[in-house]
PDB file of C-alpha atoms and ligand atoms in Angstrom:
ATOM      1  CA  UNK A  64      56.310 -34.000  56.939  1.00 41.00           C
ATOM      2  CA  UNK A  65      52.858 -32.702  55.962  1.00 45.00           C
ATOM      3  CA  UNK A  66      50.178 -34.496  58.082  1.00 44.00           C
ATOM      4  CA  UNK A  67      47.461 -33.419  55.728  1.00 45.00           C
ATOM      5  CA  UNK A  68      48.975 -35.828  53.053  1.00 46.00           C
ATOM      6  CA  UNK A  69      48.103 -38.882  55.013  1.00 48.00           C
ATOM      7  CA  UNK A  70      45.019 -38.241  55.622  1.00 45.00           C
ATOM      8  CA  UNK A  71      42.532 -40.714  53.400  1.00 48.00           C
ATOM      9  CA  UNK A  72      41.447 -39.064  50.559  1.00 49.00           C
ATOM     10  CA  UNK A  73      37.368 -38.881  50.676  1.00 53.00           C
ATOM     11  CA  UNK A  74      35.591 -39.615  47.611  1.00 68.00           C
ATOM     12  CA  UNK A  75      33.304 -37.329  46.673  1.00 86.00           C
ATOM     13  CA  UNK A  76      29.951 -38.708  45.785  1.00 93.00           C
ATOM     14  CA  UNK A  77      28.755 -38.896  42.170  1.00 96.00           C
ATOM     15  CA  UNK A  78      25.518 -38.628  43.209  1.00 97.00           C
ATOM     16  CA  UNK A  79      23.728 -37.081  46.560  1.00 97.00           C
ATOM     17  CA  UNK A  80      19.975 -36.649  47.869  1.00 97.00           C
ATOM     18  CA  UNK A  81      19.612 -34.178  50.423  1.00 97.00           C
ATOM     19  CA  UNK A  82      16.521 -34.302  52.681  1.00 97.00           C
ATOM     20  CA  UNK A  83      14.727 -35.328  49.662  1.00 98.00           C
ATOM     21  CA  UNK A  84      11.188 -36.224  50.105  1.00 98.00           C
ATOM     22  CA  UNK A  85       8.547 -37.081  47.746  1.00 98.00           C
ATOM     23  CA  UNK A  86       4.316 -36.809  47.941  1.00 97.00           C
ATOM     24  CA  UNK A  87       2.019 -37.529  45.904  1.00 95.00           C
ATOM     25  CA  UNK A  88      -2.232 -38.464  46.795  1.00 92.00           C
ATOM     26  CA  UNK A  89      -1.762 -36.386  49.806  1.00 93.00           C
ATOM     27  CA  UNK A  90       0.501 -38.738  51.329  1.00 95.00           C
ATOM     28  CA  UNK A  91       4.390 -38.567  52.025  1.00 96.00           C
ATOM     29  CA  UNK A  92       6.081 -41.169  50.280  1.00 97.00           C
ATOM     30  CA  UNK A  93       9.411 -40.737  51.184  1.00 97.00           C
ATOM     31  CA  UNK A  94      10.271 -38.737  53.950  1.00 96.00           C
ATOM     32  CA  UNK A  95      13.433 -36.784  54.107  1.00 95.00           C
ATOM     33  CA  UNK A  96      15.654 -39.122  52.602  1.00 96.00           C
ATOM     34  CA  UNK A  97      19.783 -38.469  52.890  1.00 96.00           C
ATOM     35  CA  UNK A  98      22.364 -40.585  50.378  1.00 96.00           C
ATOM     36  CA  UNK A  99      25.564 -40.764  48.594  1.00 96.00           C
ATOM     37  CA  UNK A 100      26.679 -42.721  45.293  1.00 96.00           C
ATOM     38  CA  UNK A 101      29.995 -43.293  45.732  1.00 93.00           C
ATOM     39  CA  UNK A 102      31.874 -43.199  42.243  1.00 96.00           C
ATOM     40  CA  UNK A 103      32.984 -46.952  41.399  1.00 96.00           C
ATOM     41  CA  UNK A 104      30.988 -48.566  43.825  1.00 96.00           C
ATOM     42  CA  UNK A 105      27.996 -50.924  42.799  1.00 97.00           C
ATOM     43  CA  UNK A 106      25.273 -49.740  45.222  1.00 97.00           C
ATOM     44  CA  UNK A 107      21.929 -51.616  45.987  1.00 97.00           C
ATOM     45  CA  UNK A 108      18.895 -50.527  47.858  1.00 97.00           C
ATOM     46  CA  UNK A 109      16.792 -53.538  49.170  1.00 95.00           C
ATOM     47  CA  UNK A 110      13.654 -53.176  51.506  1.00 93.00           C
ATOM     48  CA  UNK A 111      10.384 -54.499  51.437  1.00 89.00           C
ATOM     49  CA  UNK A 112       7.200 -53.801  48.582  1.00 89.00           C
ATOM     50  CA  UNK A 113       6.493 -50.782  48.542  1.00 90.00           C
ATOM     51  CA  UNK A 114       9.296 -49.205  50.944  1.00 92.00           C
ATOM     52  CA  UNK A 115      10.397 -46.760  48.138  1.00 96.00           C
ATOM     53  CA  UNK A 116      13.017 -48.235  46.308  1.00 97.00           C
ATOM     54  CA  UNK A 117      11.736 -47.424  42.612  1.00 97.00           C
ATOM     55  CA  UNK A 118      10.838 -43.577  44.015  1.00 97.00           C
ATOM     56  CA  UNK A 119      14.014 -43.608  45.046  1.00 98.00           C
ATOM     57  CA  UNK A 120      15.221 -44.408  41.969  1.00 98.00           C
ATOM     58  CA  UNK A 121      13.332 -42.611  39.648  1.00 97.00           C
ATOM     59  CA  UNK A 122      14.125 -39.370  41.933  1.00 98.00           C
ATOM     60  CA  UNK A 123      18.018 -39.924  41.839  1.00 98.00           C
ATOM     61  CA  UNK A 124      17.842 -40.238  38.262  1.00 97.00           C
ATOM     62  CA  UNK A 125      15.277 -37.164  37.329  1.00 96.00           C
ATOM     63  CA  UNK A 126      12.331 -38.838  36.382  1.00 95.00           C
ATOM     64  CA  UNK A 127      10.539 -37.992  39.180  1.00 97.00           C
ATOM     65  CA  UNK A 128      10.613 -34.179  40.584  1.00 97.00           C
ATOM     66  CA  UNK A 129      10.794 -34.639  44.377  1.00 97.00           C
ATOM     67  CA  UNK A 130       8.456 -32.328  46.986  1.00 97.00           C
ATOM     68  CA  UNK A 131      11.071 -30.832  48.838  1.00 97.00           C
ATOM     69  CA  UNK A 132      15.635 -31.438  49.121  1.00 97.00           C
ATOM     70  CA  UNK A 133      17.543 -31.784  45.823  1.00 97.00           C
ATOM     71  CA  UNK A 134      19.385 -34.081  44.199  1.00 97.00           C
ATOM     72  CA  UNK A 135      23.377 -33.217  42.960  1.00 97.00           C
ATOM     73  CA  UNK A 136      25.586 -34.465  40.236  1.00 97.00           C
ATOM     74  CA  UNK A 137      28.983 -33.801  41.796  1.00 95.00           C
ATOM     75  CA  UNK A 138      27.567 -31.262  44.031  1.00 94.00           C
ATOM     76  CA  UNK A 139      25.918 -29.107  41.942  1.00 95.00           C
ATOM     77  CA  UNK A 140      22.046 -29.302  40.478  1.00 95.00           C
ATOM     78  CA  UNK A 141      22.446 -32.250  37.393  1.00 94.00           C
ATOM     79  CA  UNK A 142      22.565 -30.230  33.821  1.00 94.00           C
ATOM     80  CA  UNK A 143      22.227 -31.762  30.655  1.00 92.00           C
ATOM     81  CA  UNK A 144      25.775 -33.162  30.500  1.00 93.00           C
ATOM     82  CA  UNK A 145      24.985 -34.926  33.858  1.00 95.00           C
ATOM     83  CA  UNK A 146      21.340 -36.647  32.879  1.00 93.00           C
ATOM     84  CA  UNK A 147      23.295 -38.122  29.406  1.00 93.00           C
ATOM     85  CA  UNK A 148      26.129 -39.479  31.681  1.00 96.00           C
ATOM     86  CA  UNK A 149      23.270 -41.482  33.474  1.00 97.00           C
ATOM     87  CA  UNK A 150      20.962 -44.393  32.035  1.00 96.00           C
ATOM     88  CA  UNK A 151      18.262 -46.268  33.697  1.00 96.00           C
ATOM     89  CA  UNK A 152      17.490 -50.359  33.251  1.00 96.00           C
ATOM     90  CA  UNK A 153      13.759 -51.014  34.725  1.00 94.00           C
ATOM     91  CA  UNK A 154      11.979 -54.520  36.045  1.00 91.00           C
ATOM     92  CA  UNK A 155      10.189 -54.766  32.320  1.00 89.00           C
ATOM     93  CA  UNK A 156      12.186 -53.512  29.590  1.00 87.00           C
ATOM     94  CA  UNK A 157      10.625 -51.110  27.206  1.00 88.00           C
ATOM     95  CA  UNK A 158      11.550 -52.036  23.609  1.00 90.00           C
ATOM     96  CA  UNK A 159      10.889 -49.677  20.503  1.00 91.00           C
ATOM     97  CA  UNK A 160       9.356 -51.742  17.647  1.00 93.00           C
ATOM     98  CA  UNK A 161      12.239 -51.882  15.849  1.00 95.00           C
ATOM     99  CA  UNK A 162      14.579 -54.776  15.404  1.00 97.00           C
ATOM    100  CA  UNK A 163      17.239 -55.304  18.154  1.00 97.00           C
ATOM    101  CA  UNK A 164      19.796 -53.359  16.078  1.00 97.00           C
ATOM    102  CA  UNK A 165      17.594 -50.782  15.262  1.00 97.00           C
ATOM    103  CA  UNK A 166      16.811 -50.773  19.235  1.00 97.00           C
ATOM    104  CA  UNK A 167      21.065 -49.805  19.661  1.00 97.00           C
ATOM    105  CA  UNK A 168      20.956 -47.665  16.398  1.00 96.00           C
ATOM    106  CA  UNK A 169      18.378 -45.088  17.807  1.00 95.00           C
ATOM    107  CA  UNK A 170      20.162 -44.931  21.773  1.00 94.00           C
ATOM    108  CA  UNK A 171      23.434 -44.308  19.418  1.00 95.00           C
ATOM    109  CA  UNK A 172      21.797 -41.673  17.646  1.00 94.00           C
ATOM    110  CA  UNK A 173      19.698 -39.819  20.446  1.00 91.00           C
ATOM    111  CA  UNK A 174      23.194 -39.110  22.234  1.00 89.00           C
ATOM    112  CA  UNK A 175      24.723 -37.811  18.989  1.00 89.00           C
ATOM    113  CA  UNK A 176      26.729 -40.524  17.219  1.00 88.00           C
ATOM    114  CA  UNK A 177      26.814 -41.438  13.688  1.00 88.00           C
ATOM    115  CA  UNK A 178      27.939 -42.941  10.442  1.00 90.00           C
ATOM    116  CA  UNK A 179      31.133 -45.451  11.375  1.00 91.00           C
ATOM    117  CA  UNK A 180      31.380 -44.814  15.058  1.00 91.00           C
ATOM    118  CA  UNK A 181      27.741 -45.375  15.670  1.00 93.00           C
ATOM    119  CA  UNK A 182      27.900 -48.858  13.648  1.00 93.00           C
ATOM    120  CA  UNK A 183      31.094 -50.038  15.088  1.00 95.00           C
ATOM    121  CA  UNK A 184      29.440 -49.643  18.893  1.00 95.00           C
ATOM    122  CA  UNK A 185      26.480 -51.116  18.161  1.00 96.00           C
ATOM    123  CA  UNK A 186      28.415 -54.158  16.810  1.00 96.00           C
ATOM    124  CA  UNK A 187      30.431 -53.895  20.129  1.00 96.00           C
ATOM    125  CA  UNK A 188      27.187 -54.276  22.102  1.00 96.00           C
ATOM    126  CA  UNK A 189      25.709 -56.710  20.366  1.00 97.00           C
ATOM    127  CA  UNK A 190      28.850 -58.661  20.970  1.00 96.00           C
ATOM    128  CA  UNK A 191      28.828 -57.872  24.467  1.00 95.00           C
ATOM    129  CA  UNK A 192      25.160 -59.014  25.139  1.00 96.00           C
ATOM    130  CA  UNK A 193      25.843 -62.014  22.808  1.00 95.00           C
ATOM    131  CA  UNK A 194      22.979 -61.080  20.628  1.00 97.00           C
ATOM    132  CA  UNK A 195      24.820 -60.484  17.468  1.00 97.00           C
ATOM    133  CA  UNK A 196      22.893 -63.300  16.246  1.00 97.00           C
ATOM    134  CA  UNK A 197      19.762 -61.744  16.870  1.00 97.00           C
ATOM    135  CA  UNK A 198      20.522 -58.538  15.266  1.00 97.00           C
ATOM    136  CA  UNK A 199      18.001 -58.325  12.878  1.00 97.00           C
ATOM    137  CA  UNK A 200      15.303 -59.769  14.923  1.00 97.00           C
ATOM    138  CA  UNK A 201      11.923 -57.780  16.091  1.00 96.00           C
ATOM    139  CA  UNK A 202      13.141 -56.886  19.478  1.00 96.00           C
ATOM    140  CA  UNK A 203       9.691 -57.142  21.009  1.00 93.00           C
ATOM    141  CA  UNK A 204       9.441 -61.054  20.217  1.00 94.00           C
ATOM    142  CA  UNK A 205      13.200 -61.645  22.466  1.00 95.00           C
ATOM    143  CA  UNK A 206      12.488 -63.655  25.345  1.00 94.00           C
ATOM    144  CA  UNK A 207      12.335 -61.959  28.530  1.00 94.00           C
ATOM    145  CA  UNK A 208      16.144 -62.779  29.122  1.00 95.00           C
ATOM    146  CA  UNK A 209      17.528 -61.323  25.396  1.00 96.00           C
ATOM    147  CA  UNK A 210      15.177 -58.445  26.108  1.00 96.00           C
ATOM    148  CA  UNK A 211      16.915 -57.829  29.237  1.00 96.00           C
ATOM    149  CA  UNK A 212      19.913 -57.849  27.802  1.00 97.00           C
ATOM    150  CA  UNK A 213      19.495 -55.950  25.252  1.00 97.00           C
ATOM    151  CA  UNK A 214      18.012 -53.062  27.287  1.00 97.00           C
ATOM    152  CA  UNK A 215      21.219 -53.327  29.426  1.00 97.00           C
ATOM    153  CA  UNK A 216      23.387 -53.073  26.244  1.00 97.00           C
ATOM    154  CA  UNK A 217      20.752 -50.573  25.428  1.00 96.00           C
ATOM    155  CA  UNK A 218      21.414 -48.399  28.130  1.00 96.00           C
ATOM    156  CA  UNK A 219      25.344 -49.118  27.985  1.00 96.00           C
ATOM    157  CA  UNK A 220      26.108 -48.542  24.456  1.00 93.00           C
ATOM    158  CA  UNK A 221      26.445 -44.515  25.515  1.00 91.00           C
ATOM    159  CA  UNK A 222      29.150 -45.094  27.938  1.00 94.00           C
ATOM    160  CA  UNK A 223      27.438 -43.359  31.281  1.00 96.00           C
ATOM    161  CA  UNK A 224      29.172 -43.345  33.745  1.00 98.00           C
ATOM    162  CA  UNK A 225      26.047 -44.179  35.915  1.00 98.00           C
ATOM    163  CA  UNK A 226      23.702 -46.784  35.562  1.00 98.00           C
ATOM    164  CA  UNK A 227      20.503 -47.811  37.509  1.00 98.00           C
ATOM    165  CA  UNK A 228      19.187 -50.793  37.471  1.00 98.00           C
ATOM    166  CA  UNK A 229      15.512 -51.265  38.944  1.00 97.00           C
ATOM    167  CA  UNK A 230      15.022 -55.090  39.766  1.00 96.00           C
ATOM    168  CA  UNK A 231      16.696 -55.866  36.455  1.00 95.00           C
ATOM    169  CA  UNK A 232      16.236 -59.970  36.847  1.00 95.00           C
ATOM    170  CA  UNK A 233      13.414 -60.462  39.388  1.00 92.00           C
ATOM    171  CA  UNK A 234      11.931 -62.395  36.491  1.00 89.00           C
ATOM    172  CA  UNK A 235      14.571 -64.068  35.007  1.00 93.00           C
ATOM    173  CA  UNK A 236      15.668 -67.550  35.223  1.00 93.00           C
ATOM    174  CA  UNK A 237      19.331 -68.285  37.082  1.00 95.00           C
ATOM    175  CA  UNK A 238      21.093 -68.507  33.320  1.00 94.00           C
ATOM    176  CA  UNK A 239      19.680 -65.404  32.295  1.00 95.00           C
ATOM    177  CA  UNK A 240      20.556 -63.817  35.959  1.00 96.00           C
ATOM    178  CA  UNK A 241      24.051 -64.766  35.479  1.00 96.00           C
ATOM    179  CA  UNK A 242      24.386 -63.253  32.191  1.00 96.00           C
ATOM    180  CA  UNK A 243      23.019 -59.610  33.515  1.00 97.00           C
ATOM    181  CA  UNK A 244      25.216 -59.778  36.326  1.00 97.00           C
ATOM    182  CA  UNK A 245      28.372 -60.582  33.906  1.00 97.00           C
ATOM    183  CA  UNK A 246      27.096 -57.262  31.689  1.00 96.00           C
ATOM    184  CA  UNK A 247      26.661 -54.886  34.877  1.00 97.00           C
ATOM    185  CA  UNK A 248      29.759 -56.016  36.508  1.00 96.00           C
ATOM    186  CA  UNK A 249      31.629 -55.955  32.699  1.00 96.00           C
ATOM    187  CA  UNK A 250      30.449 -52.256  33.221  1.00 96.00           C
ATOM    188  CA  UNK A 251      31.621 -51.809  37.007  1.00 97.00           C
ATOM    189  CA  UNK A 252      35.052 -53.187  35.897  1.00 96.00           C
ATOM    190  CA  UNK A 253      35.309 -50.241  33.153  1.00 95.00           C
ATOM    191  CA  UNK A 254      34.186 -47.892  35.713  1.00 96.00           C
ATOM    192  CA  UNK A 255      30.566 -47.410  35.668  1.00 97.00           C
ATOM    193  CA  UNK A 256      28.973 -46.636  38.810  1.00 98.00           C
ATOM    194  CA  UNK A 257      25.928 -49.160  40.125  1.00 98.00           C
ATOM    195  CA  UNK A 258      23.047 -48.354  41.749  1.00 98.00           C
ATOM    196  CA  UNK A 259      20.791 -51.492  41.822  1.00 98.00           C
ATOM    197  CA  UNK A 260      17.178 -52.175  43.233  1.00 97.00           C
ATOM    198  CA  UNK A 261      16.882 -56.054  44.279  1.00 95.00           C
ATOM    199  CA  UNK A 262      14.952 -58.342  46.320  1.00 91.00           C
ATOM    200  CA  UNK A 263      17.799 -61.019  45.992  1.00 90.00           C
ATOM    201  CA  UNK A 264      19.631 -61.427  49.094  1.00 89.00           C
ATOM    202  CA  UNK A 265      21.901 -63.918  46.891  1.00 90.00           C
ATOM    203  CA  UNK A 266      22.276 -61.110  44.728  1.00 94.00           C
ATOM    204  CA  UNK A 267      23.069 -58.541  46.546  1.00 93.00           C
ATOM    205  CA  UNK A 268      26.191 -60.702  48.441  1.00 92.00           C
ATOM    206  CA  UNK A 269      27.507 -61.106  44.931  1.00 94.00           C
ATOM    207  CA  UNK A 270      27.165 -58.089  43.486  1.00 93.00           C
ATOM    208  CA  UNK A 271      26.972 -55.016  46.288  1.00 93.00           C
ATOM    209  CA  UNK A 272      29.947 -52.917  47.350  1.00 95.00           C
ATOM    210  CA  UNK A 273      27.323 -50.474  49.133  1.00 96.00           C
ATOM    211  CA  UNK A 274      23.942 -51.179  50.928  1.00 96.00           C
ATOM    212  CA  UNK A 275      20.961 -48.260  50.684  1.00 96.00           C
ATOM    213  CA  UNK A 276      18.063 -50.277  52.821  1.00 95.00           C
ATOM    214  CA  UNK A 277      14.785 -48.505  52.480  1.00 95.00           C
ATOM    215  CA  UNK A 278      11.841 -48.997  55.165  1.00 93.00           C
ATOM    216  CA  UNK A 279       8.447 -47.224  54.694  1.00 93.00           C
ATOM    217  CA  UNK A 280      10.400 -44.265  52.858  1.00 96.00           C
ATOM    218  CA  UNK A 281      13.250 -43.819  54.655  1.00 95.00           C
ATOM    219  CA  UNK A 282      17.020 -44.800  54.910  1.00 96.00           C
ATOM    220  CA  UNK A 283      16.427 -47.603  57.682  1.00 94.00           C
ATOM    221  CA  UNK A 284      20.422 -48.262  56.937  1.00 94.00           C
ATOM    222  CA  UNK A 285      23.410 -47.660  54.904  1.00 94.00           C
ATOM    223  CA  UNK A 286      26.849 -48.619  54.777  1.00 94.00           C
ATOM    224  CA  UNK A 287      29.640 -50.874  52.982  1.00 95.00           C
ATOM    225  CA  UNK A 288      27.437 -54.800  52.348  1.00 94.00           C
ATOM    226  CA  UNK A 289      29.410 -56.738  54.289  1.00 93.00           C
ATOM    227  CA  UNK A 290      28.705 -54.113  57.398  1.00 92.00           C
ATOM    228  CA  UNK A 291      24.855 -53.645  57.099  1.00 91.00           C
ATOM    229  CA  UNK A 292      24.010 -57.700  56.075  1.00 89.00           C
ATOM    230  CA  UNK A 293      26.902 -59.018  58.947  1.00 88.00           C
ATOM    231  CA  UNK A 294      25.484 -56.346  61.720  1.00 87.00           C
ATOM    232  CA  UNK A 295      22.638 -54.966  60.711  1.00 86.00           C
ATOM    233  CA  UNK A 296      21.838 -51.795  63.295  1.00 86.00           C
ATOM    234  CA  UNK A 297      17.927 -51.420  61.883  1.00 84.00           C
ATOM    235  CA  UNK A 298      15.533 -53.660  63.144  1.00 85.00           C
ATOM    236  CA  UNK A 299      14.040 -53.509  59.801  1.00 83.00           C
ATOM    237  CA  UNK A 300      17.656 -54.967  57.858  1.00 84.00           C
ATOM    238  CA  UNK A 301      17.976 -57.374  60.608  1.00 85.00           C
ATOM    239  CA  UNK A 302      14.597 -58.922  60.351  1.00 83.00           C
ATOM    240  CA  UNK A 303      15.459 -59.059  56.489  1.00 82.00           C
ATOM    241  CA  UNK A 304      18.474 -60.728  56.714  1.00 81.00           C
ATOM    242  CA  UNK A 305      17.765 -62.924  58.969  1.00 79.00           C
ATOM    243  CA  UNK A 306      14.711 -64.571  56.752  1.00 75.00           C
ATOM    244  CA  UNK A 307      11.617 -62.675  58.970  1.00 72.00           C
ATOM    245  CA  UNK A 308       8.735 -61.492  57.880  1.00 67.00           C
ATOM    246  CA  UNK A 309       8.498 -57.336  59.410  1.00 69.00           C
ATOM    247  CA  UNK A 310       6.388 -55.598  57.993  1.00 65.00           C
ATOM    248  CA  UNK A 311       5.947 -51.747  56.904  1.00 53.00           C
ATOM    249  CA  UNK A 312       3.769 -51.716  59.850  1.00 57.00           C
ATOM    250  CA  UNK A 313       6.376 -52.109  62.045  1.00 52.00           C
ATOM    251  CA  UNK A 314       8.546 -50.388  63.592  1.00 50.00           C
TER     252      UNK A 314
HETATM  253  N1  ATP B  84       2.808 -41.426  41.677  1.00 94.78           N
HETATM  254  C1  ATP B  84       2.303 -42.824  42.952  1.00 94.78           C
HETATM  255  N2  ATP B  84       0.919 -41.862  43.389  1.00 94.78           N
HETATM  256  C2  ATP B  84       0.875 -42.270  44.819  1.00 94.78           C
HETATM  257  N3  ATP B  84       1.414 -43.286  45.484  1.00 94.78           N
HETATM  258  C3  ATP B  84       2.741 -43.737  44.526  1.00 94.78           C
HETATM  259  C4  ATP B  84       3.023 -43.153  43.684  1.00 94.78           C
HETATM  260  N4  ATP B  84       3.875 -44.166  43.066  1.00 94.78           N
HETATM  261  C5  ATP B  84       4.316 -45.120  44.576  1.00 94.78           C
HETATM  262  N5  ATP B  84       3.633 -45.046  45.219  1.00 94.78           N
HETATM  263  C6  ATP B  84       3.146 -45.789  46.188  1.00 94.78           C
HETATM  264  O1  ATP B  84       4.625 -45.304  46.882  1.00 94.78           O
HETATM  265  C7  ATP B  84       4.806 -46.345  47.792  1.00 94.78           C
HETATM  266  C8  ATP B  84       6.288 -46.811  47.483  1.00 94.78           C
HETATM  267  O2  ATP B  84       6.209 -47.331  45.897  1.00 94.78           O
HETATM  268  P1  ATP B  84       7.693 -47.969  45.253  1.00 94.78           P
HETATM  269  O3  ATP B  84       7.396 -48.082  43.922  1.00 94.78           O
HETATM  270  O4  ATP B  84       8.798 -46.777  44.980  1.00 94.78           O
HETATM  271  O5  ATP B  84       7.897 -48.956  46.194  1.00 94.78           O
HETATM  272  P2  ATP B  84       9.283 -50.251  45.826  1.00 94.78           P
HETATM  273  O6  ATP B  84       9.964 -50.294  47.423  1.00 94.78           O
HETATM  274  O7  ATP B  84       9.784 -50.369  44.803  1.00 94.78           O
HETATM  275  O8  ATP B  84       8.498 -51.517  45.944  1.00 94.78           O
HETATM  276  P3  ATP B  84       8.681 -52.851  45.277  1.00 94.78           P
HETATM  277  O9  ATP B  84       9.546 -53.751  46.030  1.00 94.78           O
HETATM  278  O10 ATP B  84       7.235 -53.965  45.652  1.00 94.78           O
HETATM  279  O11 ATP B  84       8.651 -52.943  43.462  1.00 94.78           O
HETATM  280  C9  ATP B  84       4.441 -47.898  47.838  1.00 94.78           C
HETATM  281  O12 ATP B  84       3.311 -47.582  48.456  1.00 94.78           O
HETATM  282  C10 ATP B  84       3.462 -46.928  46.046  1.00 94.78           C
HETATM  283  O13 ATP B  84       2.032 -47.354  45.807  1.00 94.78           O
END
């Protein structure tokens, strides 16, 4: 018998950070981080204010250039196709001064879709985000919850393989949060890999497969969410899960 065949197949990371460091204003803010994002998983990034969560997301997505180290997409430097396979949703949605539908159409146009295919895809996205009735409204007059639904729909409409979300529900009420979580979970069920920053422990338990816990620009802990929350090894993550205050200057 081939003993190699009995070994579990290791999933290759979709995205990897190797010795990622970022400095600005004479300060090192991200200190040589190594992380891997597994395909098809929902990886949550948690940690205190200022621990570097947004910076890490921006570095992984290629919006910031690392001072040293590298980000790899399927083991290689990200090319144009890799960038097109990723999308990001920010804490505060940035809407074009156009209608809801035009915001979706614009994203699809940039992605190279035209004609019937574009119209059909935009319609599906409207339905998915429950925004069909608001299709003709200026996007900027929508409520915060509706804008964030549009932002998630606009990110998903081009069918990314990887979706980054930076605290997408931090200013939303429970009903709006639920709708965003449903959109993200539906995308995940269709195979989209998720990397999401959240401060919300309930959301982490509802949505996380893997956890990266940052403390002062370093990875304090990472692993399966149940393991990190159930038996945290680092003091920073332990304090967090127990609801204790633990400041960035504690070590
Ligand atoms: N361009 C920059 N120049 C200098 N300092 C920066 C820059 N961007 C971020 N920082 C600092 O880096 C640290 C990490 O910022 P980051 O936004 O990643 O934190 P965070 O973990 O996302 O925090 P929060 O939970 O408050 O959103 C902060 O102290 C921030 O002030």
